Short mmCIF file of C-alpha atoms and ligand atoms in Angstrom, two decimals:
data_model
loop_
_atom_site.label_atom_id
_atom_site.label_comp_id
_atom_site.label_asym_id
_atom_site.label_seq_id
_atom_site.Cartn_x
_atom_site.Cartn_y
_atom_site.Cartn_z
CA MET A 1 32.97 10.84 17.86
CA ASN A 2 30.45 8.18 17.16
CA LYS A 3 30.72 5.73 14.03
CA ILE A 4 27.71 5.42 12.03
CA ASP A 5 26.43 3.98 8.92
CA THR A 6 24.70 7.10 7.35
CA LEU A 7 24.02 10.31 8.45
CA LEU A 8 20.98 12.34 6.92
CA LEU A 9 21.19 16.19 7.27
CA ALA A 10 17.85 17.79 6.40
CA ARG A 11 16.08 20.97 6.26
CA TRP A 12 12.97 19.42 7.73
CA VAL A 13 12.38 16.14 9.34
CA ILE A 14 8.87 15.01 9.90
CA PRO A 15 8.57 12.34 12.36
CA ILE A 16 4.63 11.42 12.06
CA GLU A 17 4.43 10.53 15.77
CA PRO A 18 4.04 13.13 17.40
CA LEU A 19 1.04 14.31 14.66
CA ASN A 20 1.36 17.46 12.91
CA LYS A 21 5.06 17.75 14.12
CA TYR A 22 8.26 18.89 12.14
CA TYR A 23 11.81 19.80 13.15
CA GLU A 24 14.00 22.37 11.19
CA HIS A 25 17.45 21.91 10.71
CA HIS A 26 17.50 18.27 11.97
CA ALA A 27 19.30 14.89 11.30
CA VAL A 28 18.37 11.42 11.54
CA ALA A 29 21.35 9.29 12.36
CA ILE A 30 21.25 5.43 11.11
CA ASP A 31 23.55 2.31 11.92
CA ARG A 32 23.00 -0.80 11.07
CA GLY A 33 19.53 -0.50 9.46
CA ARG A 34 17.94 1.31 12.22
CA ILE A 35 17.61 4.75 13.37
CA ILE A 36 19.31 5.49 16.51
CA GLU A 37 18.68 9.31 16.91
CA ILE A 38 17.11 12.31 15.53
CA LEU A 39 18.93 15.76 16.61
CA PRO A 40 19.77 18.94 15.62
CA ASN A 41 22.19 19.38 12.54
CA ASN A 42 24.95 21.31 14.15
CA GLU A 43 24.88 18.75 16.92
CA ALA A 44 24.92 15.73 14.80
CA GLU A 45 27.78 16.74 13.08
CA ILE A 46 29.67 17.25 16.44
CA LYS A 47 28.39 13.95 17.79
CA TYR A 48 28.38 11.39 14.54
CA GLN A 49 31.01 10.30 12.03
CA ALA A 50 29.32 9.03 9.48
CA GLU A 51 30.35 6.36 6.61
CA ASN A 52 27.53 8.19 4.43
CA LYS A 53 26.77 11.96 5.06
CA VAL A 54 23.92 13.06 3.12
CA VAL A 55 23.30 16.53 2.72
CA LEU A 56 19.65 17.44 2.27
CA ALA A 57 19.52 21.14 2.48
CA ASP A 58 16.36 21.62 0.45
CA HIS A 59 14.76 18.33 1.48
CA VAL A 60 11.99 17.51 4.01
CA VAL A 61 12.78 14.03 5.46
CA LEU A 62 10.05 11.56 6.52
CA PRO A 63 9.37 7.51 6.68
CA GLY A 64 8.50 6.10 3.35
CA LEU A 65 4.83 5.72 2.52
CA ILE A 66 3.12 2.94 2.59
CA ASN A 67 0.99 1.52 -0.02
CA ALA A 68 -1.80 -0.24 1.90
CA HIS A 69 -3.58 -2.14 -1.12
CA THR A 70 -2.35 -2.64 -4.59
CA HIS A 71 -2.19 -5.41 -7.15
CA SER A 72 1.51 -4.61 -8.43
CA ALA A 73 1.65 -6.91 -11.65
CA MET A 74 -1.41 -5.13 -12.94
CA THR A 75 0.74 -2.44 -14.38
CA LEU A 76 1.03 -4.56 -17.16
CA PHE A 77 -2.90 -3.63 -17.79
CA ARG A 78 -2.54 0.17 -17.14
CA GLY A 79 -4.85 1.98 -19.25
CA LEU A 80 -6.04 -1.27 -21.08
CA ALA A 81 -9.95 -1.03 -20.19
CA ASP A 82 -10.78 2.38 -18.48
CA ASP A 83 -13.71 4.48 -17.92
CA LEU A 84 -16.00 1.09 -17.04
CA ALA A 85 -18.13 0.19 -14.01
CA LEU A 86 -16.69 -2.07 -11.66
CA MET A 87 -18.39 -5.59 -12.52
CA ASP A 88 -18.29 -4.83 -16.56
CA TRP A 89 -14.59 -4.00 -16.09
CA LEU A 90 -13.72 -7.01 -13.87
CA ASN A 91 -16.27 -9.73 -15.83
CA ASN A 92 -15.73 -8.43 -19.18
CA HIS A 93 -12.34 -7.08 -19.26
CA ILE A 94 -9.83 -7.30 -16.66
CA TRP A 95 -10.65 -11.22 -15.60
CA PRO A 96 -10.65 -12.22 -19.48
CA ALA A 97 -7.26 -10.47 -19.60
CA GLU A 98 -5.90 -11.92 -16.59
CA GLY A 99 -7.14 -15.67 -17.82
CA LYS A 100 -5.35 -14.81 -21.39
CA TRP A 101 -1.98 -13.33 -19.58
CA LEU A 102 -1.27 -14.68 -16.34
CA SER A 103 1.62 -16.35 -15.55
CA GLU A 104 4.81 -16.36 -13.61
CA ALA A 105 6.70 -14.00 -16.43
CA PHE A 106 3.80 -11.81 -16.28
CA VAL A 107 3.69 -11.32 -12.31
CA ARG A 108 7.38 -10.69 -12.39
CA ASP A 109 7.64 -8.37 -15.22
CA GLY A 110 4.72 -6.10 -14.01
CA THR A 111 5.83 -6.29 -10.59
CA GLU A 112 9.13 -5.03 -11.46
CA LEU A 113 7.46 -2.39 -13.03
CA ALA A 114 5.27 -1.67 -10.13
CA LEU A 115 8.30 -1.62 -7.77
CA ALA A 116 10.25 0.85 -9.86
CA GLU A 117 7.16 3.05 -9.84
CA MET A 118 7.10 2.85 -6.05
CA ILE A 119 10.17 3.54 -5.20
CA LYS A 120 10.61 6.26 -7.40
CA SER A 121 7.14 7.86 -5.73
CA GLY A 122 8.37 7.21 -2.22
CA THR A 123 6.88 4.11 -1.26
CA THR A 124 8.83 1.88 0.89
CA CYS A 125 6.31 -1.07 1.65
CA PHE A 126 3.28 -2.32 0.38
CA ASN A 127 0.25 -4.58 1.10
CA GLU A 128 0.05 -6.98 -2.42
CA HIS A 129 -2.93 -8.50 -3.39
CA TYR A 130 -2.31 -10.67 -6.53
CA PHE A 131 -1.46 -13.97 -8.02
CA TYR A 132 1.93 -16.22 -7.80
CA PRO A 133 3.06 -14.60 -4.25
CA GLU A 134 6.43 -16.30 -4.85
CA GLN A 135 7.05 -14.37 -7.88
CA ILE A 136 6.20 -11.03 -5.90
CA ALA A 137 8.16 -11.98 -2.65
CA ALA A 138 11.13 -13.05 -5.24
CA CYS A 139 10.85 -9.47 -6.82
CA THR A 140 10.52 -7.54 -3.83
CA MET A 141 13.57 -9.35 -1.83
CA ALA A 142 15.60 -8.48 -5.10
CA ALA A 143 14.34 -4.77 -5.14
CA LYS A 144 15.31 -4.58 -1.03
CA MET A 145 11.66 -3.44 -0.40
CA ARG A 146 9.39 -4.47 2.34
CA ALA A 147 5.96 -5.93 1.69
CA ARG A 148 2.76 -7.80 3.31
CA ILE A 149 2.25 -10.11 0.60
CA GLY A 150 -1.20 -12.05 0.29
CA VAL A 151 -1.77 -15.45 -0.58
CA LEU A 152 -4.75 -14.91 -2.95
CA LEU A 153 -7.76 -17.15 -3.27
CA LEU A 154 -10.75 -16.58 -5.88
CA GLU A 155 -12.63 -19.71 -6.14
CA SER A 156 -13.41 -19.29 -9.74
CA VAL A 157 -10.10 -18.34 -11.15
CA THR A 158 -7.78 -19.65 -8.26
CA MET A 159 -9.22 -23.02 -8.35
CA GLY A 160 -9.66 -23.70 -11.88
CA ASN A 161 -7.60 -27.15 -11.88
CA SER A 162 -7.22 -27.07 -7.93
CA SER A 163 -9.23 -27.75 -4.99
CA LEU A 164 -9.66 -25.51 -2.12
CA LYS A 165 -7.43 -27.98 -0.36
CA ASP A 166 -4.58 -27.48 -2.75
CA VAL A 167 -4.92 -23.94 -2.59
CA LEU A 168 -4.76 -23.75 1.24
CA SER A 169 -1.59 -25.88 1.46
CA HIS A 170 0.30 -23.59 -0.69
CA GLY A 171 -0.88 -20.89 1.22
CA VAL A 172 0.43 -22.77 4.17
CA ALA A 173 3.85 -23.35 2.88
CA PHE A 174 4.10 -19.56 1.98
CA LEU A 175 3.31 -18.70 5.30
CA GLN A 176 5.66 -20.99 6.76
CA HIS A 177 8.59 -20.11 4.51
CA TYR A 178 8.22 -16.29 5.14
CA ARG A 179 7.88 -16.78 8.86
CA GLY A 180 10.03 -14.12 10.66
CA HIS A 181 11.50 -12.56 7.47
CA PRO A 182 12.86 -9.26 7.77
CA GLN A 183 11.49 -7.81 4.49
CA ILE A 184 8.43 -10.33 3.61
CA ALA A 185 5.05 -10.78 5.75
CA VAL A 186 2.26 -12.65 4.54
CA SER A 187 -1.34 -12.39 4.78
CA LEU A 188 -4.55 -14.10 3.62
CA ALA A 189 -6.10 -12.73 0.88
CA PRO A 190 -9.79 -13.91 -0.46
CA GLN A 191 -10.70 -11.65 -3.38
CA GLY A 192 -14.11 -10.28 -2.14
CA PRO A 193 -17.32 -11.89 -0.31
CA TYR A 194 -18.94 -12.29 -4.05
CA SER A 195 -15.84 -14.60 -5.14
CA VAL A 196 -15.59 -16.72 -2.13
CA SER A 197 -17.93 -19.41 -0.37
CA ASP A 198 -18.59 -19.33 3.63
CA HIS A 199 -16.87 -22.52 3.47
CA ALA A 200 -13.66 -21.35 2.31
CA LEU A 201 -13.74 -18.00 4.17
CA GLN A 202 -14.06 -20.77 7.40
CA LYS A 203 -10.96 -22.45 6.37
CA ILE A 204 -9.10 -19.13 5.75
CA LYS A 205 -10.02 -17.82 9.20
CA THR A 206 -8.66 -20.99 11.04
CA LEU A 207 -5.36 -20.67 9.09
CA ALA A 208 -4.97 -17.19 9.95
CA ASP A 209 -5.80 -17.95 13.64
CA GLU A 210 -3.24 -20.52 13.58
CA TYR A 211 -0.48 -18.35 11.89
CA GLN A 212 -1.55 -14.74 13.28
CA ALA A 213 -1.92 -13.71 9.77
CA PRO A 214 -4.21 -11.10 8.71
CA ILE A 215 -6.78 -11.44 6.57
CA HIS A 216 -6.71 -8.55 3.23
CA MET A 217 -10.07 -8.50 1.17
CA HIS A 218 -12.22 -6.21 -0.69
CA MET A 219 -15.06 -5.48 0.95
CA HIS A 220 -18.33 -3.00 -0.10
CA GLU A 221 -16.77 -1.68 -3.45
CA THR A 222 -20.08 -0.86 -4.89
CA THR A 223 -23.86 -0.86 -3.94
CA ALA A 224 -24.04 -3.57 -6.67
CA GLU A 225 -21.98 -6.09 -5.21
CA ILE A 226 -24.13 -5.61 -1.77
CA GLN A 227 -27.35 -6.06 -3.50
CA GLN A 228 -26.34 -9.29 -5.35
CA GLU A 229 -24.91 -10.60 -1.97
CA PHE A 230 -27.99 -9.52 -0.19
CA VAL A 231 -30.26 -11.58 -2.69
CA LYS A 232 -27.81 -14.70 -2.18
CA TYR A 233 -27.15 -14.43 1.31
CA CYS A 234 -30.13 -12.47 3.08
CA ASN A 235 -27.40 -10.52 4.69
CA ARG A 236 -25.18 -7.65 4.05
CA PRO A 237 -21.66 -8.80 3.43
CA LEU A 238 -19.89 -7.70 6.54
CA ARG A 239 -22.77 -8.84 8.54
CA ARG A 240 -22.12 -12.35 6.63
CA LEU A 241 -18.30 -12.28 7.48
CA TYR A 242 -19.53 -11.17 10.83
CA GLY A 243 -21.36 -14.35 11.33
CA LEU A 244 -18.66 -16.72 10.09
CA GLY A 245 -16.27 -15.17 12.71
CA LEU A 246 -14.10 -13.33 10.60
CA LEU A 247 -14.09 -10.07 11.98
CA SER A 248 -11.27 -8.52 14.27
CA PRO A 249 -8.35 -6.20 14.53
CA ASP A 250 -7.01 -8.93 11.72
CA PHE A 251 -9.15 -7.93 9.35
CA GLN A 252 -8.63 -5.51 6.51
CA ALA A 253 -11.36 -4.36 4.95
CA VAL A 254 -10.68 -2.69 1.25
CA HIS A 255 -12.47 0.12 0.12
CA MET A 256 -15.61 0.15 2.46
CA THR A 257 -17.60 2.87 0.25
CA GLN A 258 -20.78 1.43 1.30
CA VAL A 259 -21.22 2.30 5.17
CA ASN A 260 -24.89 1.94 6.82
CA ASP A 261 -25.06 2.35 10.49
CA GLU A 262 -25.26 -1.69 10.87
CA ASP A 263 -21.87 -1.79 9.55
CA PHE A 264 -20.56 0.90 11.33
CA ALA A 265 -21.61 -0.73 14.35
CA LEU A 266 -20.09 -4.04 13.19
CA MET A 267 -16.59 -2.15 12.42
CA GLN A 268 -16.55 -0.64 16.01
CA GLU A 269 -17.61 -3.76 17.97
CA THR A 270 -15.15 -5.98 15.87
CA GLY A 271 -11.86 -3.30 15.59
CA ILE A 272 -11.49 -4.57 11.85
CA SER A 273 -9.32 -1.95 10.11
CA VAL A 274 -10.16 0.25 6.44
CA ILE A 275 -8.29 0.66 3.43
CA HIS A 276 -9.40 3.41 1.65
CA CYS A 277 -8.33 3.69 -2.06
CA PRO A 278 -10.01 6.94 -2.98
CA GLU A 279 -8.61 7.29 -6.79
CA SER A 280 -10.02 3.71 -7.78
CA ASN A 281 -13.25 4.55 -6.20
CA LEU A 282 -13.55 7.52 -8.13
CA LYS A 283 -12.44 5.92 -11.36
CA LEU A 284 -14.48 2.93 -10.91
CA ALA A 285 -17.63 5.43 -9.75
CA SER A 286 -17.75 2.71 -6.66
CA GLY A 287 -18.52 5.49 -4.27
CA PHE A 288 -17.22 7.23 -1.21
CA CYS A 289 -15.49 6.26 1.99
CA PRO A 290 -16.52 8.39 4.75
CA VAL A 291 -13.18 8.42 6.15
CA GLN A 292 -13.53 11.46 8.61
CA ARG A 293 -16.53 9.46 10.25
CA LEU A 294 -14.57 6.07 10.63
CA ILE A 295 -11.41 7.77 12.22
CA ASN A 296 -13.67 9.68 14.71
CA ALA A 297 -15.05 6.55 15.48
CA ASN A 298 -11.21 5.24 16.30
CA VAL A 299 -11.34 3.07 13.01
CA VAL A 300 -7.75 2.85 11.76
CA VAL A 301 -7.80 3.83 8.20
CA ALA A 302 -4.83 3.08 5.92
CA LEU A 303 -4.62 4.28 2.44
CA GLY A 304 -3.83 2.51 -1.02
CA THR A 305 -3.74 3.25 -4.76
CA ASP A 306 -5.60 -0.22 -5.62
CA GLY A 307 -4.03 -1.62 -9.00
CA ALA A 308 -2.79 0.50 -11.64
CA ALA A 309 -5.66 -0.75 -13.88
CA SER A 310 -7.87 1.62 -11.97
CA ASN A 311 -6.08 4.48 -10.77
CA ASN A 312 -3.96 4.81 -13.15
CA ASP A 313 -0.75 5.11 -10.96
CA LEU A 314 0.82 3.66 -7.77
CA ASP A 315 1.50 7.39 -6.43
CA MET A 316 0.74 7.44 -3.03
CA LEU A 317 1.34 11.37 -2.82
CA GLY A 318 -1.13 12.00 -5.21
CA GLU A 319 -3.51 9.42 -3.25
CA MET A 320 -3.08 11.57 0.02
CA ARG A 321 -3.75 14.35 -1.93
CA SER A 322 -7.04 13.21 -3.50
CA ALA A 323 -7.96 11.36 -0.12
CA ALA A 324 -7.88 14.77 1.87
CA LEU A 325 -9.61 16.77 -0.86
CA LEU A 326 -12.64 13.98 -1.20
CA ALA A 327 -12.95 13.79 2.66
CA LYS A 328 -13.56 17.43 3.19
CA VAL A 329 -16.55 17.36 0.57
CA ILE A 330 -17.71 14.20 1.63
CA ALA A 331 -17.88 15.60 5.05
CA GLN A 332 -19.03 18.88 3.91
CA ASP A 333 -16.18 19.93 6.16
CA ALA A 334 -13.10 21.91 5.38
CA THR A 335 -11.40 20.75 8.62
CA ALA A 336 -12.10 17.03 7.82
CA LEU A 337 -8.88 14.86 7.02
CA SER A 338 -6.25 17.57 7.67
CA ALA A 339 -2.70 17.10 5.77
CA ALA A 340 -1.14 15.85 9.13
CA MET A 341 -3.89 13.18 9.23
CA ALA A 342 -3.80 11.98 5.45
CA LEU A 343 0.10 11.71 5.80
CA ARG A 344 -0.51 9.65 8.89
CA MET A 345 -2.70 7.50 7.01
CA ALA A 346 0.03 6.96 4.08
CA THR A 347 2.72 6.18 6.84
CA LEU A 348 1.74 4.82 10.50
CA ASP A 349 -1.56 4.00 10.04
CA GLY A 350 -0.61 2.01 7.10
CA ALA A 351 1.92 0.29 9.28
CA ARG A 352 -0.59 -0.18 12.03
CA VAL A 353 -3.04 -1.81 9.66
CA LEU A 354 -0.23 -4.10 7.99
CA GLN A 355 0.81 -4.83 11.50
CA LEU A 356 4.12 -3.75 10.64
CA ASP A 357 4.19 -0.56 13.30
CA HIS A 358 6.67 -2.09 15.91
CA GLU A 359 9.23 -1.54 12.99
CA ILE A 360 7.90 1.19 10.39
CA GLY A 361 5.90 3.88 9.57
CA SER A 362 7.16 6.65 11.70
CA LEU A 363 10.80 7.93 12.55
CA GLU A 364 11.40 6.72 15.83
CA VAL A 365 14.55 5.27 17.52
CA ASN A 366 14.89 1.68 17.06
CA LYS A 367 12.63 1.61 14.21
CA ALA A 368 13.78 0.64 10.74
CA ALA A 369 15.51 3.50 8.59
CA ASP A 370 12.72 3.45 6.06
CA ILE A 371 13.14 6.97 5.01
CA ILE A 372 12.11 9.51 1.74
CA ALA A 373 13.90 12.81 1.31
CA VAL A 374 11.81 15.26 -0.92
CA ASN A 375 13.15 18.35 -2.33
CA LEU A 376 11.00 21.12 -1.66
CA ASN A 377 13.08 23.69 -3.36
CA GLN A 378 10.92 23.76 -6.48
CA CYS A 379 8.30 26.28 -7.55
CA ASN A 380 5.29 24.41 -7.08
CA THR A 381 6.47 23.86 -3.23
CA GLN A 382 7.90 27.20 -2.29
CA PRO A 383 7.81 29.08 0.01
CA VAL A 384 7.45 26.59 2.76
CA TYR A 385 5.31 27.74 5.60
CA ASN A 386 4.38 24.13 6.73
CA PRO A 387 6.41 21.39 5.20
CA ILE A 388 3.42 18.68 5.95
CA SER A 389 0.86 20.86 3.82
CA GLN A 390 3.55 21.73 0.96
CA LEU A 391 3.78 17.44 0.78
CA VAL A 392 0.21 16.73 0.88
CA TYR A 393 -1.13 19.52 -1.15
CA ALA A 394 1.50 20.99 -3.46
CA ALA A 395 4.77 18.08 -3.85
CA HIS A 396 4.88 15.70 -7.15
CA SER A 397 6.45 12.48 -6.76
CA GLU A 398 9.73 13.88 -9.23
CA GLN A 399 10.40 15.95 -6.26
CA ILE A 400 11.32 12.80 -4.29
CA SER A 401 15.01 12.26 -4.81
CA ASP A 402 16.29 9.64 -2.28
CA VAL A 403 14.92 6.67 -0.64
CA TRP A 404 16.09 3.99 2.09
CA VAL A 405 14.78 0.53 3.37
CA ALA A 406 16.53 -0.55 6.36
CA GLY A 407 19.29 2.05 5.82
CA VAL A 408 19.94 0.59 2.16
CA PRO A 409 19.20 3.16 -0.79
CA LEU A 410 17.05 2.31 -3.14
CA LEU A 411 16.95 5.47 -5.03
CA ARG A 412 19.99 7.98 -4.62
CA ASN A 413 19.85 11.17 -6.66
CA LYS A 414 16.25 10.01 -8.46
CA GLN A 415 18.48 6.56 -9.71
CA LEU A 416 17.09 3.22 -8.88
CA THR A 417 19.96 1.38 -7.22
CA THR A 418 18.03 -1.82 -7.00
CA LEU A 419 16.52 -2.13 -10.10
CA ASP A 420 17.57 -1.77 -14.07
CA GLU A 421 14.98 0.77 -15.20
CA GLU A 422 16.02 0.75 -18.46
CA ALA A 423 15.32 -3.27 -18.96
CA ILE A 424 11.85 -2.70 -16.60
CA LEU A 425 10.62 -0.53 -19.56
CA LEU A 426 11.57 -2.24 -22.53
CA LYS A 427 10.13 -5.39 -20.94
CA ALA A 428 6.68 -3.31 -20.48
CA GLN A 429 6.98 -2.06 -24.08
CA ASP A 430 7.48 -6.00 -24.97
CA TRP A 431 4.38 -6.95 -23.02
CA ARG A 432 2.49 -3.92 -24.33
CA GLN A 433 3.18 -5.34 -28.07
CA ARG A 434 1.85 -8.78 -27.09
CA ILE A 435 -1.18 -7.92 -25.11
CA ALA A 436 -2.21 -5.03 -27.78
CA ASN A 437 -2.03 -7.41 -30.60
CA LYS A 438 -4.02 -9.80 -28.97
CA SER A 439 -6.37 -8.35 -27.09
CA VAL A 440 -9.18 -9.57 -25.36
CA ILE A 441 -10.98 -5.95 -25.63
CA GLU A 442 -11.75 -5.69 -29.05
ZN1 ZN B 501 -8.20 -4.24 -5.38
#
């Protein structure tokens, strides 16, 4: 018998690669944080002697979900300003609230709340876009999760008291500190084309090239944004960024609800990827990303929740379902964005967009053991003809029982192991008290 750390004996295993494939009564063997074999349960029990044997008789096992766009600490603004248009929401509510409340403590407590919510809903890796990246990195490492964390650049806010030079040197220090880190990768994250100058974007591009860091940026979220930009620059934002040399396979365009034929040609020519946030787009009435058309054109599309202030949760199972349903009505084609494709968007395609697919996104030998288990023996997910379909169209995040990152359990029998849920909830209530009592939204 081969001695290993962990053996997961599952009812179903969805490897993601190949697409739309699942194995019945299979096991995942894990040693030193990596997947070493996927094999039938009966063979696994003979071949391996595991320190931790986990029997998942009613469960489907699959890679951890990847939330490809979020602003974690905005969990503390969840439900603070609902039912508003994007620019009204940002200019009159969110940015003033951030101006009033943003601090290291706010980001730490809000991020911990987000991490707890993400782990409990099966997310093992996220693409972060918010202030105080050092705090976010510290929380992520303490929770033993994985993330690509953006160095946010928003000229009107970030640079209130500091120059572009200061912000970029802070970015350089952050990039250098986390170079080669096993859990934390870094990107450069200009907020959006309407809040960053050409000069700043060129500097960011130089830095991104030097450190081989992706650029993670909101793009073409609404028609109003494009009209305003057109008046200022006589170009659509994507064309403006193309002119500045920013577009490449390292560029992650979040939203892209407004895509004309010229945009489409630019995306194909440059190989940028898209991060689709369907529930945020629906809630802010931003528009519809033409997901199936992008996939048909070989644009890699990942899936994100956006922040909890515009979603209002960080639940990737719900996001997958929304993405699959919305894609069908947009394409006016019920075969658009199948369950298997929606699941790949939330796993392997997310890993591709984050440039972490050598490590995560699918259950393959030598990849990191970032894995979740979902109990399908519940009324809403029985009977099971196809576990992929049940996951995307019927499962709730409460059915997620176990989560591992690099073989380390972060959730065991629905209990968080690296975070103190009770303390996190008390802190959230404390922030609610302070923010509600002195709200800028009165
Ligand atoms: Zn966003």
